[in-house]
Coordinates of C-alpha atoms in Angstrom, one line a residue:
Chain H
M146 CA -21.2 -4.2 -6.0
R147 CA -19.1 -5.1 -9.0
A148 CA -16.0 -4.2 -7.0
I149 CA -16.9 -6.7 -4.3
F150 CA -16.9 -9.6 -6.8
T151 CA -13.8 -8.3 -8.5
L152 CA -12.0 -8.2 -5.1
A153 CA -13.3 -11.6 -4.0
K154 CA -12.3 -13.1 -7.3
R155 CA -8.8 -11.7 -7.0
E156 CA -8.6 -12.9 -3.4
V157 CA -9.6 -16.5 -4.2
H158 CA -7.4 -16.5 -7.3
S159 CA -4.4 -15.4 -5.3
F160 CA -5.2 -17.9 -2.6
F161 CA -5.2 -20.7 -5.0
I162 CA -2.0 -19.6 -6.5
S163 CA -0.3 -19.9 -3.1
P164 CA 0.7 -23.3 -1.8
I165 CA -1.1 -22.6 1.4
A166 CA -4.5 -23.3 -0.2
Y167 CA -3.4 -26.8 -1.4
V168 CA -1.7 -27.6 1.9
V169 CA -4.8 -26.6 3.8
L170 CA -7.1 -28.6 1.4
L171 CA -4.8 -31.7 1.5
V172 CA -4.4 -31.8 5.2
W173 CA -8.1 -31.0 5.7
L174 CA -9.2 -33.8 3.3
L175 CA -6.8 -36.3 5.0
Y176 CA -8.0 -35.3 8.4
S177 CA -11.7 -35.4 7.5
G178 CA -11.3 -38.6 5.6
I179 CA -9.5 -40.3 8.5
S180 CA -12.1 -39.1 11.0
F181 CA -15.0 -40.2 8.9
Y182 CA -13.3 -43.6 8.4
L183 CA -12.8 -44.0 12.2
L184 CA -16.4 -43.0 12.9
A185 CA -17.8 -45.3 10.2
R186 CA -15.7 -48.1 11.6
F187 CA -16.9 -47.4 15.1
F188 CA -20.5 -47.3 14.1
S189 CA -20.3 -50.5 12.0
S190 CA -18.9 -52.3 15.0
Q191 CA -22.0 -51.3 17.1
P192 CA -25.0 -53.6 17.3
V193 CA -27.8 -52.7 14.9
G194 CA -30.8 -50.8 16.4
G195 CA -28.9 -48.4 18.6
S196 CA -29.6 -44.7 19.1
A197 CA -31.6 -43.5 16.1
T198 CA -30.3 -40.0 16.0
I199 CA -26.6 -40.9 15.9
S200 CA -25.1 -42.0 12.6
P201 CA -21.5 -41.7 11.3
L202 CA -22.5 -38.6 9.4
S203 CA -24.1 -36.8 12.4
A204 CA -21.1 -37.8 14.5
F205 CA -18.9 -36.4 11.7
F206 CA -20.7 -33.1 11.7
G207 CA -20.3 -32.3 15.3
G208 CA -20.9 -35.3 17.4
T209 CA -17.3 -35.6 18.4
T210 CA -14.4 -33.2 19.2
L211 CA -12.8 -34.4 15.9
F212 CA -14.9 -31.8 14.2
Y213 CA -13.9 -28.8 16.2
L214 CA -10.1 -29.1 16.6
P215 CA -9.3 -28.5 12.9
L216 CA -11.7 -25.5 12.8
C217 CA -9.5 -23.7 15.4
I218 CA -6.4 -24.2 13.1
F219 CA -7.7 -24.1 9.5
I220 CA -9.9 -21.0 9.9
P221 CA -7.0 -18.8 11.1
I222 CA -4.9 -20.1 8.2
I223 CA -7.6 -19.2 5.7
T224 CA -8.4 -15.7 7.1
M225 CA -5.1 -14.5 8.3
R226 CA -4.0 -13.1 5.0
L227 CA -7.2 -11.3 4.1
I228 CA -6.3 -7.8 5.1
A229 CA -3.1 -8.2 7.1
E230 CA -1.2 -9.2 4.0
E231 CA -2.4 -6.2 2.1
R232 CA -1.3 -4.0 5.0
S233 CA 2.1 -5.5 5.4
S234 CA 2.9 -5.5 1.7
G235 CA 1.6 -2.0 1.2
T236 CA -1.1 -2.9 -1.3
L237 CA -3.7 -1.7 1.1
E238 CA -2.7 1.8 0.0
T239 CA -3.4 1.1 -3.7
L240 CA -6.6 -0.7 -2.7
L241 CA -7.9 2.1 -0.6
S242 CA -6.9 4.8 -3.1
A243 CA -8.9 3.0 -5.8
P244 CA -12.4 4.2 -6.4
L245 CA -14.2 1.9 -4.0
T246 CA -15.4 2.1 -0.4
E247 CA -14.0 0.4 2.7
I248 CA -17.4 -1.4 2.8
S249 CA -16.7 -3.0 -0.6
V250 CA -13.2 -4.0 0.5
A251 CA -14.4 -5.7 3.7
L252 CA -17.3 -7.4 1.9
G253 CA -15.1 -8.6 -1.0
K254 CA -12.6 -10.1 1.4
Y255 CA -15.3 -11.6 3.5
L256 CA -17.0 -13.1 0.4
A257 CA -13.7 -14.7 -0.6
A258 CA -13.3 -16.3 2.8
I259 CA -16.8 -17.7 2.6
C260 CA -16.1 -19.1 -0.8
F261 CA -13.0 -20.9 0.5
W262 CA -15.0 -22.1 3.5
C263 CA -17.5 -23.7 1.1
V264 CA -14.6 -25.2 -1.0
L265 CA -13.4 -26.9 2.1
W266 CA -16.7 -28.6 2.7
V267 CA -17.7 -29.6 -0.8
P268 CA -15.5 -32.7 -0.7
T269 CA -17.3 -33.9 2.4
L270 CA -20.4 -34.5 0.1
V271 CA -18.5 -37.7 -0.9
Y272 CA -19.1 -39.0 2.6
V273 CA -22.8 -38.4 2.3
W274 CA -22.8 -40.2 -1.0
L275 CA -20.8 -43.1 0.5
S276 CA -23.3 -43.3 3.4
A277 CA -26.2 -43.1 1.1
G278 CA -24.8 -46.1 -0.8
T279 CA -25.0 -48.3 2.3
G280 CA -28.8 -48.7 2.3
E281 CA -32.2 -47.3 1.5
D282 CA -32.7 -45.1 4.6
A283 CA -29.1 -44.8 5.6
V284 CA -29.1 -41.1 5.1
D285 CA -31.6 -38.7 6.6
W286 CA -31.6 -35.8 4.1
G287 CA -33.1 -33.4 6.6
V288 CA -30.2 -34.0 8.9
I289 CA -27.8 -33.5 6.1
A290 CA -29.5 -30.2 5.1
T291 CA -29.4 -28.9 8.7
S292 CA -25.8 -30.0 9.1
Y293 CA -24.7 -28.1 6.0
L294 CA -26.8 -25.1 7.0
G295 CA -25.2 -25.2 10.4
L296 CA -21.7 -25.4 8.8
F297 CA -22.5 -22.5 6.6
C298 CA -23.7 -20.4 9.6
I299 CA -20.7 -21.1 11.7
G300 CA -18.6 -20.4 8.6
L301 CA -20.2 -17.0 8.4
F302 CA -19.4 -16.3 12.0
Y303 CA -15.9 -17.6 12.2
M304 CA -14.8 -16.2 8.9
A305 CA -16.0 -12.8 10.1
V306 CA -13.9 -13.2 13.3
G307 CA -10.9 -14.0 11.1
L308 CA -11.6 -11.0 8.9
L309 CA -11.7 -8.7 11.9
M310 CA -8.6 -10.1 13.4
S311 CA -6.8 -9.7 10.0
A312 CA -8.0 -6.1 9.8
V313 CA -6.6 -5.2 13.2
S314 CA -3.3 -6.9 12.7
R315 CA -0.2 -5.7 11.1
N316 CA 1.0 -9.1 10.0
Q317 CA -0.5 -12.5 9.3
I318 CA 1.0 -14.3 12.2
V319 CA -0.6 -11.9 14.7
A320 CA -3.9 -12.2 12.8
A321 CA -3.8 -16.0 12.8
T322 CA -2.9 -16.1 16.5
L323 CA -5.7 -13.7 17.5
T324 CA -8.3 -15.7 15.5
F325 CA -7.0 -18.9 17.0
L326 CA -7.4 -17.5 20.5
V327 CA -11.0 -16.4 19.9
L328 CA -12.0 -19.8 18.4
A329 CA -10.2 -21.7 21.1
G330 CA -12.0 -19.5 23.6
L331 CA -15.3 -20.4 22.1
F332 CA -14.4 -24.0 22.1
L333 CA -13.3 -23.9 25.8
L334 CA -16.5 -22.1 26.8
N335 CA -18.4 -25.3 25.9
M336 CA -16.1 -27.2 28.2
L337 CA -17.2 -24.9 31.0
V338 CA -20.7 -26.2 30.5
F339 CA -19.6 -29.5 32.1
M340 CA -17.8 -27.8 34.9
D341 CA -20.5 -25.4 35.9
S342 CA -23.3 -27.2 37.7
G343 CA -25.4 -24.0 38.0
E344 CA -28.2 -23.5 35.5
G345 CA -27.7 -19.8 34.4
A346 CA -24.1 -19.6 33.4
A347 CA -24.0 -23.0 31.9
A348 CA -27.0 -22.1 29.6
I349 CA -25.2 -19.0 28.4
F350 CA -22.0 -20.9 27.7
E351 CA -23.9 -23.5 25.9
Y352 CA -25.5 -20.9 23.7
I353 CA -22.4 -19.0 22.8
G354 CA -20.0 -22.0 22.8
M355 CA -18.7 -23.7 19.7
W356 CA -20.1 -27.2 19.7
S357 CA -23.6 -27.0 21.1
Q358 CA -24.7 -25.5 17.8
M359 CA -23.3 -28.2 15.6
D360 CA -24.4 -30.7 18.1
A361 CA -28.0 -29.6 17.5
F362 CA -27.7 -29.1 13.7
S363 CA -26.0 -32.5 13.2
K364 CA -29.0 -34.2 14.8
G365 CA -31.3 -32.4 12.4
I366 CA -32.6 -29.8 14.9
L367 CA -33.0 -26.5 13.2
D368 CA -32.5 -24.1 16.1
T369 CA -33.0 -20.6 14.8
R370 CA -31.4 -19.1 17.9
F371 CA -28.0 -20.3 16.7
V372 CA -28.7 -19.0 13.2
V373 CA -29.6 -15.6 14.6
Y374 CA -26.6 -15.7 16.9
D375 CA -24.1 -16.5 14.1
I376 CA -25.5 -14.0 11.6
S377 CA -25.7 -11.2 14.1
L378 CA -22.1 -11.8 15.3
A379 CA -20.9 -12.1 11.8
A380 CA -22.5 -8.8 10.9
L381 CA -20.9 -7.2 14.0
C382 CA -17.4 -8.5 13.0
V383 CA -17.8 -7.4 9.4
F384 CA -19.0 -4.0 10.6
L385 CA -16.1 -3.6 12.9
S386 CA -13.7 -4.6 10.1
I387 CA -15.2 -1.9 8.0
R388 CA -14.7 0.6 10.8
V389 CA -11.1 -0.5 11.3
L390 CA -10.4 0.0 7.5
Q391 CA -12.0 3.5 7.7
A392 CA -10.0 4.3 10.8
N393 CA -7.0 3.7 8.7
R394 CA -7.4 7.1 7.1
W395 CA -6.9 8.9 10.4
Chain A
M223 CA -7.6 20.5 -11.4
I224 CA -6.4 20.5 -7.8
Q225 CA -7.3 23.1 -5.2
V226 CA -5.8 22.6 -1.8
E227 CA -6.4 25.0 1.1
H228 CA -5.1 24.9 4.6
L229 CA -4.3 21.3 4.5
T230 CA -3.1 20.0 7.9
K231 CA -2.3 16.5 9.1
K232 CA -1.2 15.4 12.5
Y233 CA -0.1 12.1 13.8
G234 CA -0.8 12.4 17.5
D235 CA 1.0 15.5 18.6
R236 CA 3.3 15.7 15.6
T237 CA 2.2 18.0 12.8
V238 CA 3.3 16.3 9.6
V239 CA 1.7 18.7 7.2
S240 CA 0.8 22.1 8.3
D241 CA -1.4 24.6 6.5
V242 CA -0.4 23.6 3.0
G243 CA -2.3 25.3 0.1
F244 CA -1.8 25.2 -3.6
H245 CA -3.6 25.2 -6.9
V246 CA -2.8 23.1 -10.0
K247 CA -4.3 23.9 -13.4
K248 CA -5.4 21.4 -15.9
G249 CA -2.5 19.9 -18.0
E250 CA 0.3 21.2 -15.7
I251 CA 3.2 19.1 -14.6
I252 CA 4.0 20.0 -11.0
G253 CA 7.0 18.9 -9.1
F254 CA 6.6 18.3 -5.4
L255 CA 10.0 18.8 -4.0
G256 CA 11.3 18.2 -0.5
P257 CA 13.8 16.3 1.5
N258 CA 12.8 12.9 2.9
G259 CA 10.3 13.3 5.7
A260 CA 9.2 16.7 4.6
G261 CA 5.5 15.6 4.3
K262 CA 5.4 14.9 0.6
T263 CA 4.0 11.4 0.8
T264 CA 1.5 12.4 3.5
T265 CA 0.2 15.3 1.3
L266 CA -0.1 13.0 -1.7
R267 CA -1.9 10.4 0.3
M268 CA -4.4 13.0 1.4
L269 CA -5.0 14.0 -2.2
T270 CA -5.7 10.4 -3.1
G271 CA -8.1 10.0 -0.2
Y272 CA -6.0 7.3 1.5
L273 CA -5.5 9.6 4.5
A274 CA -8.0 12.1 5.8
P275 CA -6.7 15.6 6.7
E276 CA -7.2 17.1 10.1
E277 CA -8.2 20.4 8.6
G278 CA -8.4 21.9 5.2
T279 CA -10.2 21.2 1.9
I280 CA -9.1 19.3 -1.2
L281 CA -10.9 19.8 -4.5
I282 CA -10.0 17.3 -7.2
D283 CA -11.6 18.5 -10.5
G284 CA -14.1 20.4 -8.4
I285 CA -15.0 17.4 -6.2
N286 CA -14.4 17.5 -2.5
A287 CA -12.0 14.6 -1.9
V288 CA -12.7 14.6 1.8
D289 CA -16.5 14.3 1.5
D290 CA -16.7 12.2 -1.6
P291 CA -13.4 10.3 -1.8
V292 CA -14.7 7.6 -4.2
A293 CA -15.7 10.1 -6.8
A294 CA -12.5 12.0 -6.4
R295 CA -10.4 8.8 -6.7
K296 CA -12.1 8.0 -10.0
R297 CA -10.2 10.9 -11.5
I298 CA -6.8 10.0 -10.0
G299 CA -4.2 7.5 -11.0
Y300 CA -1.8 7.0 -8.1
M301 CA 1.5 5.4 -7.9
P302 CA 2.8 5.1 -4.3
E303 CA 6.5 5.4 -3.5
T304 CA 7.0 1.8 -2.6
V305 CA 5.0 0.6 -5.7
P306 CA 3.1 -2.1 -3.9
L307 CA 1.9 -4.9 -6.2
Y308 CA 0.5 -8.4 -5.8
K309 CA 3.6 -10.4 -6.3
E310 CA 1.8 -13.7 -7.1
L311 CA -0.1 -12.3 -10.0
R312 CA 1.0 -12.0 -13.6
V313 CA 1.5 -8.5 -15.0
E314 CA -1.5 -8.6 -17.3
E315 CA -3.7 -10.2 -14.7
Y316 CA -2.9 -7.5 -12.2
L317 CA -3.6 -4.7 -14.7
R318 CA -6.9 -6.3 -15.6
Y319 CA -7.9 -6.6 -12.0
R320 CA -7.0 -3.0 -11.3
A321 CA -8.9 -1.9 -14.4
R322 CA -12.0 -3.7 -13.3
L323 CA -11.7 -2.2 -9.8
K324 CA -11.5 1.2 -11.5
E325 CA -14.8 0.5 -13.2
I326 CA -13.5 0.1 -16.7
S327 CA -16.2 -1.5 -18.8
R328 CA -15.8 -5.0 -20.1
K329 CA -15.6 -3.6 -23.7
Q330 CA -12.8 -1.2 -23.0
L331 CA -10.9 -3.4 -20.6
R332 CA -8.7 -5.1 -23.1
N333 CA -7.9 -1.8 -25.0
R334 CA -7.1 0.1 -21.8
V335 CA -4.8 -2.6 -20.4
E336 CA -3.1 -3.0 -23.7
S337 CA -2.4 0.7 -24.2
A338 CA -1.3 1.1 -20.6
M339 CA 1.2 -1.7 -21.1
E340 CA 2.4 -0.2 -24.3
M341 CA 2.9 3.3 -22.8
A342 CA 4.8 1.8 -19.8
R343 CA 6.7 -0.5 -22.2
I344 CA 5.9 -3.7 -20.4
T345 CA 4.2 -5.6 -23.1
D346 CA 7.2 -8.0 -23.2
V347 CA 6.7 -9.1 -19.6
R348 CA 2.9 -9.3 -19.7
T349 CA 2.8 -13.0 -18.8
R350 CA 5.6 -12.8 -16.2
I351 CA 4.8 -13.1 -12.5
I352 CA 5.3 -9.7 -10.9
G353 CA 7.3 -11.1 -8.0
Q354 CA 10.0 -12.2 -10.4
L355 CA 10.4 -8.8 -12.2
S356 CA 13.2 -6.4 -11.6
R357 CA 12.7 -3.2 -9.7
G358 CA 12.6 -1.2 -12.9
Y359 CA 9.9 -3.4 -14.5
R360 CA 7.9 -3.3 -11.2
S361 CA 7.9 0.4 -11.1
R362 CA 6.7 0.5 -14.7
V363 CA 4.0 -1.9 -13.8
G364 CA 3.0 0.5 -11.1
L365 CA 3.0 3.3 -13.6
A366 CA 0.9 1.2 -16.0
E367 CA -1.6 0.6 -13.2
A368 CA -1.8 4.3 -12.5
I369 CA -2.6 5.2 -16.1
V370 CA -4.8 2.2 -16.9
A371 CA -8.0 4.0 -16.3
D372 CA -6.8 7.0 -18.3
P373 CA -7.3 9.4 -15.4
P374 CA -7.2 13.2 -15.8
L375 CA -4.9 13.5 -12.8
L376 CA -1.8 11.4 -12.2
I377 CA -0.1 11.4 -8.8
L378 CA 3.3 9.8 -8.7
D379 CA 5.2 9.5 -5.5
E380 CA 8.9 9.4 -6.3
P381 CA 8.4 7.6 -9.6
T382 CA 12.1 7.3 -10.3
A383 CA 13.3 6.1 -6.8
G384 CA 15.5 3.1 -7.1
L385 CA 15.8 3.1 -10.9
D386 CA 19.0 3.1 -12.9
P387 CA 19.7 6.1 -15.2
N388 CA 18.3 4.4 -18.3
Q389 CA 15.0 3.6 -16.5
I390 CA 14.8 7.1 -15.1
R391 CA 15.1 8.5 -18.6
Q392 CA 12.3 6.2 -19.8
V393 CA 10.0 7.2 -16.9
R394 CA 10.7 10.9 -17.6
N395 CA 9.9 10.4 -21.3
L396 CA 6.7 8.7 -20.4
I397 CA 5.7 11.6 -18.2
K398 CA 6.5 14.0 -21.0
E399 CA 4.4 11.9 -23.4
M400 CA 1.4 12.3 -21.2
A401 CA 2.0 16.0 -20.6
G402 CA -0.8 18.2 -21.9
R403 CA -3.5 15.6 -21.8
T404 CA -3.0 14.6 -18.2
T405 CA -2.3 16.7 -15.2
I406 CA 0.7 15.3 -13.3
L407 CA 1.8 15.8 -9.8
L408 CA 5.0 14.1 -9.0
S409 CA 7.1 14.2 -5.8
T410 CA 10.8 13.9 -5.7
H411 CA 13.8 14.9 -3.7
I412 CA 16.0 15.1 -6.8
L413 CA 16.4 18.6 -8.2
P414 CA 17.5 17.7 -11.8
E415 CA 14.4 15.5 -12.1
V416 CA 12.2 18.5 -11.5
E417 CA 14.1 20.6 -13.9
S418 CA 13.8 18.1 -16.7
T419 CA 10.1 17.4 -16.4
C420 CA 8.1 19.9 -14.4
G421 CA 6.7 23.2 -15.4
R422 CA 6.3 24.4 -11.9
V423 CA 7.7 23.3 -8.5
L424 CA 6.2 23.3 -5.0
I425 CA 8.8 23.0 -2.3
I426 CA 7.8 21.5 1.0
H427 CA 9.9 21.4 4.0
R428 CA 9.0 20.2 7.5
G429 CA 5.3 20.0 6.5
K430 CA 5.2 23.6 5.2
L431 CA 5.1 24.9 1.7
V432 CA 8.2 27.1 1.6
G433 CA 8.4 28.0 -2.0
E434 CA 6.7 27.9 -5.3
D435 CA 8.6 28.5 -8.5
I436 CA 9.5 27.5 -11.9
P437 CA 12.5 25.2 -11.9
G438 CA 15.1 27.5 -13.5
D439 CA 14.6 30.2 -11.0
L440 CA 14.9 27.7 -8.2
R441 CA 18.7 27.4 -8.3
N442 CA 19.1 31.1 -8.4
K443 CA 16.9 31.4 -5.4
G444 CA 19.2 29.2 -3.4
Q445 CA 22.2 31.3 -3.9
S446 CA 23.2 34.8 -3.2
G447 CA 26.4 34.2 -5.1
Q448 CA 27.9 31.5 -7.3
L449 CA 30.8 29.2 -7.0
L450 CA 33.5 28.9 -9.7
M451 CA 35.8 25.9 -9.8
L452 CA 39.2 26.2 -11.5
E453 CA 41.9 23.7 -12.1
G454 CA 45.2 24.9 -13.5
R455 CA 49.0 25.0 -13.1
G456 CA 50.7 27.7 -11.1
N457 CA 51.6 28.3 -7.5
E458 CA 49.1 29.1 -4.8
E459 CA 50.0 32.7 -4.0
R460 CA 49.9 33.7 -7.6
F461 CA 46.4 32.2 -8.1
V462 CA 45.1 33.9 -5.0
S463 CA 46.5 37.3 -5.9
V464 CA 45.3 37.1 -9.5
L465 CA 41.8 36.0 -8.6
R466 CA 41.4 38.6 -5.9
K467 CA 41.9 41.4 -8.4
V468 CA 39.0 40.2 -10.7
A469 CA 35.9 42.4 -10.2
G470 CA 33.0 40.4 -8.8
V471 CA 35.1 37.8 -7.0
R472 CA 34.3 37.8 -3.4
R473 CA 36.8 35.4 -1.9
V474 CA 38.8 32.3 -2.5
V475 CA 36.9 29.5 -0.7
E476 CA 39.4 26.7 -1.2
I477 CA 42.7 26.2 -2.8
A478 CA 44.6 22.9 -2.8
P479 CA 47.3 21.2 -4.9
L480 CA 46.2 18.2 -6.9
Q481 CA 49.7 17.1 -7.7
D482 CA 52.9 17.7 -5.8
D483 CA 55.0 19.0 -8.6
P484 CA 57.2 21.7 -7.1
S485 CA 58.0 23.6 -10.3
A486 CA 54.4 24.0 -11.6
P487 CA 51.9 22.4 -9.2
L488 CA 48.4 21.6 -10.4
M489 CA 45.9 23.5 -8.2
R490 CA 42.2 23.2 -7.6
V491 CA 40.7 26.5 -6.6
R492 CA 37.1 27.4 -5.6
V493 CA 36.1 31.0 -5.6
E494 CA 32.8 32.6 -4.6
T495 CA 31.7 35.4 -6.9
D496 CA 28.7 37.6 -7.5
P497 CA 25.8 35.7 -9.2
S498 CA 26.6 36.8 -12.8
P499 CA 27.6 34.4 -15.6
E500 CA 30.0 37.0 -17.1
I501 CA 32.4 36.6 -14.2
S502 CA 33.6 33.3 -15.6
E503 CA 34.9 35.2 -18.6
A504 CA 36.7 37.8 -16.5
V505 CA 38.3 35.1 -14.4
F506 CA 39.5 33.2 -17.5
E507 CA 41.0 36.4 -19.0
A508 CA 42.7 37.3 -15.8
V509 CA 44.2 33.9 -15.2
A510 CA 45.4 33.6 -18.8
A511 CA 46.9 37.1 -18.8
A512 CA 48.9 36.2 -15.7
G513 CA 50.4 33.3 -17.5
L514 CA 48.7 30.6 -15.4
K515 CA 47.7 27.6 -17.4
L516 CA 44.0 26.8 -17.0
R517 CA 42.8 23.3 -17.5
E518 CA 39.2 23.6 -16.4
L519 CA 36.8 26.3 -15.4
H520 CA 33.1 25.8 -14.5
R521 CA 30.3 27.1 -12.4
E522 CA 29.3 24.7 -9.7
Q523 CA 25.6 23.8 -9.8
T524 CA 23.7 24.6 -6.7
S525 CA 22.4 21.4 -5.2
L526 CA 19.0 20.9 -3.8
E527 CA 20.5 21.0 -0.3
D528 CA 21.8 24.5 -1.0
V529 CA 18.3 25.6 -2.2
F530 CA 16.7 24.1 0.9
A531 CA 19.4 25.5 3.2
A532 CA 18.7 29.0 1.7
L533 CA 15.0 28.7 1.7
T534 CA 14.7 27.3 5.2
T535 CA 17.2 29.5 6.8
E536 CA 15.4 32.5 5.3
E537 CA 12.2 31.2 6.9
Q538 CA 13.9 30.6 10.2
N539 CA 15.3 34.1 10.1
Q540 CA 11.9 35.5 9.5
E541 CA 10.5 33.5 12.4
E542 CA 13.2 34.6 14.7
S543 CA 12.7 38.2 13.7
Q544 CA 9.1 37.9 14.7
G545 CA 10.4 36.8 18.0
S546 CA 7.4 34.7 18.9
K547 CA 8.2 31.9 21.3
E548 CA 5.1 30.1 20.1
E549 CA 6.4 29.8 16.6
E550 CA 9.7 28.6 17.8
A551 CA 8.0 25.8 19.7
V552 CA 6.0 24.8 16.6
G553 CA 9.3 24.8 14.7
E554 CA 10.9 22.5 17.2
G555 CA 7.9 20.2 17.1
Q556 CA 8.2 19.9 13.4
G557 CA 11.9 19.3 13.7
E558 CA 11.1 16.1 15.5
V559 CA 8.9 14.9 12.7
R560 CA 12.0 14.5 10.5

């Protein structure tokens, strides 16, 4: 247990030493700031008394494609180094010959990625604060709670995907590319919902696709199906990562 | 401390380590000697639990390293050949991190890191970023990492590779300092290294253990005779005829003029003799008595290559005499491994 935290701490520490962390954070903050500004401007130009479920914040958390595009790029950048870097620099050997299990290694890395995911989103609380300042009932705190819960859940899932791809790859570029392909695939699946007129396939795509989840959560709908889906797939990916690390011995 | 039986590792069809078995007692310093690609690193990696063997058992301090790798690893300090380190960390940060991973308690952490840095002589670079250190310092950081948890068993894979002579001497001294308290298994392909540090040598070649010896005997094993090298003034025929008469001299291997001085050319001569140190004396006396002026006379050291050549040809001869086609096929298969 202690090893997991030690590992995660080292991972986060190393990440924040590297310029990548700051580049990611800076670009992400610029991007989210601009998209929040655009959304806020758009909504402020709308006549009062429009749709009750849509606000700049809920649009920000998944109402528009603005939310998903950076996910496909930033997540691979965060997760690519997790295990692939240890493998390519050879430190995986010292790590796996230290007295800790492959389970601890995978969980420590995963925890670090989750931490960084949270760090990415903490600054967005400023937008909540800004919105709250615009009026008494400008912010529906239930919606905010489900939005952040949804964010955390997809974080669990996508970080696990990144972890797995980093575990199977020999270098970071391959890991990033694989993660990007999976995420882009999930994003495109949701596109298929619009193309497919049939009920069955469209429903499945909607369930497993990327944006239907945040679409629901950003409106304050706590759909446990999505939570179960995220956590079970995250668990699967982490489990597979552990197996990949164990297979390393053979 | 280490008990290894029938250790075998295959990568696909290639057998990298085949049926290796040896025992190491507590406090011993063992050299693991072999040419590049012999299977040294693979064997060491199996001991540290980084790789799992196909067959065989490994007991580290009585613990089965295959069934309970974590418990076995707690007793091992391991320095891989490439000395992989996190280049972005500072030396002390890295050691503290590794010490925590190795379950050193908070109370002991500072002391352990401090004494590991002192032993490896890296206290002067404790705040430097590892990526900016020279090769010599990096390998000492690797060494400090290996000893930070004060393990009873130290496994060092080519600890002196890529170091300059001064650094090599420092590493050897460090190993000697730890002798007695710690059991050390170190691999190398350099014969003098083994001679200067190890009490016992295991020789591995093409994945098989081909010899086990104490270092002094190793050279003798590699040779059925010895080579004497002479430099002196005199003409070629005279040298040859004088040397041939000395008892114990088998043949003149090589004779060549070093300087083209027609009256008294300087010659370099190599002679093969019986393996007895006294022959040098006889050679000297004979040459001096014949009026030839001797400048230099020494026994040439057998190189590791000669030892291997001798040990492995012996083995091949045995295999051939057994005449089994199967074994030949196995031998060829291992040949590809290199």
